[in-house]
Coordinates of C-alpha atoms in Angstrom, one line a residue:
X1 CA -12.0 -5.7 0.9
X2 CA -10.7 -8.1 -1.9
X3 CA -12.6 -10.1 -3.6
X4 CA -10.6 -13.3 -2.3
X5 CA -11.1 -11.9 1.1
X6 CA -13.4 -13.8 4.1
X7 CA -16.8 -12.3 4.3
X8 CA -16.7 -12.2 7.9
X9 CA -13.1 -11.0 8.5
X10 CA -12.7 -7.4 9.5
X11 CA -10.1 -5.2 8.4
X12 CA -8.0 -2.3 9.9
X13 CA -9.3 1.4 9.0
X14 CA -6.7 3.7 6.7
X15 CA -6.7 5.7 10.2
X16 CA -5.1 2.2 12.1
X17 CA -3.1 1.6 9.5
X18 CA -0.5 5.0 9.7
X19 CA 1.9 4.6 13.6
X20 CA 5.1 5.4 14.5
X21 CA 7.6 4.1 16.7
X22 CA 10.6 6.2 17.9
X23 CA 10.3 9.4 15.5
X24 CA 9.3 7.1 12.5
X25 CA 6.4 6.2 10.5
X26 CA 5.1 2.9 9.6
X27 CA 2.4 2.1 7.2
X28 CA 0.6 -1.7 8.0
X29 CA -0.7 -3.6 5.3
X30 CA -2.0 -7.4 5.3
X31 CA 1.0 -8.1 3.4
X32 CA 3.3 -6.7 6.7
X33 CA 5.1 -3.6 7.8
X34 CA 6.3 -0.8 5.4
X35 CA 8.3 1.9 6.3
X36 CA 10.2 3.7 7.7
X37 CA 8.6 7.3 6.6
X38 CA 10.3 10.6 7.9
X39 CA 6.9 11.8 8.6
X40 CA 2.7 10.6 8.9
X41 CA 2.4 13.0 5.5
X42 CA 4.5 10.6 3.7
X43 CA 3.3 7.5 5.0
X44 CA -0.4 8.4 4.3
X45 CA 0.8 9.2 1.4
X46 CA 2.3 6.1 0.6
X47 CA -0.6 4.1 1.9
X48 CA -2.7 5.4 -0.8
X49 CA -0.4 4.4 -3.1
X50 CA -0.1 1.4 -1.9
X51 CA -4.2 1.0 -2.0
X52 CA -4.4 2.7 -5.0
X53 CA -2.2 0.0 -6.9
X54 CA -3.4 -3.5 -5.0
X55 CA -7.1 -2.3 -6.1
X56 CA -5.7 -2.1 -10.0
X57 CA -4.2 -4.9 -9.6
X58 CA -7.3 -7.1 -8.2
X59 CA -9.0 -5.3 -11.1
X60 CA -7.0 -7.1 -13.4
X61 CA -6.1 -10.0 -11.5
X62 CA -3.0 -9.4 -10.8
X63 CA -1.9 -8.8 -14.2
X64 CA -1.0 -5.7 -15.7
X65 CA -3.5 -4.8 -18.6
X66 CA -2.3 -5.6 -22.4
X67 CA -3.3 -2.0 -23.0
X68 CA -0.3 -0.7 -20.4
X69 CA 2.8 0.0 -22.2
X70 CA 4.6 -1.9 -19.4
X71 CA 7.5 0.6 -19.9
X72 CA 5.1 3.0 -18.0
X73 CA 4.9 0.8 -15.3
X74 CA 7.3 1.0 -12.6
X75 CA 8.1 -1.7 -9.7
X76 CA 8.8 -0.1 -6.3
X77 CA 10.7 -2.2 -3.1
X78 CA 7.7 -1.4 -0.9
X79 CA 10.3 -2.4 1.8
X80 CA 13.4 -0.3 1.1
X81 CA 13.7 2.4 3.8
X82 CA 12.3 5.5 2.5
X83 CA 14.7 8.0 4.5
X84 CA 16.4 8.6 1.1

C-alpha cells in the first residue's frame, strides 16, 4: 500500500497479479497491464522489479535521490513486449 493510497481500498495479492492468456504472461499493476512474458518465471520476476522500484520511488517521492549518480539509473518501457 502507498502512502497516497485509500485506507479502505483493497489491493490485489503478488499471487493475483501473475495470468496468462493464450501461452503468455501478464503482470497487472494499478497502473495497467504489462507484458507479454514468455513465461510466469519472468513475469514474477518482473513484478518484483516493478514493486521493488515504485516502493524507492514513493520513498523518495518520486524523485530520484541526489546521492544517485543518475547515470546508474536506467529507464525501462514497462510496456514494450518483452519476447525479445
Amino acid at each position: 500500500m502507498r502512502k497516497t493510497d485509500p485506507k479502505t481500498a483493497r489491493f490485489a495479492r503478488s499471487s493475483d497479479r501473475v495470468y496468462a492468456i493464450d501461452g503468455a504472461w501478464y503482470v497487472r499493476t494499478r497502473e495497467g497491464e504489462r507484458g507479454p512474458f514468455r513465461n510466469r518465471r519472468q513475469a514474477e520476476t518482473e513484478l518484483r522489479l516493478y514493486i521493488d522500484t515504485m516502493k524507492y520511488l514513493d520513498d523518495f517521492g518520486g524523485r530520484v535521490p541526489a546521492e544517485v549518480d543518475r547515470r546508474d539509473v536506467i529507464v525501462v518501457d514497462m510496456d514494450a513486449p518483452a519476447w525479445g
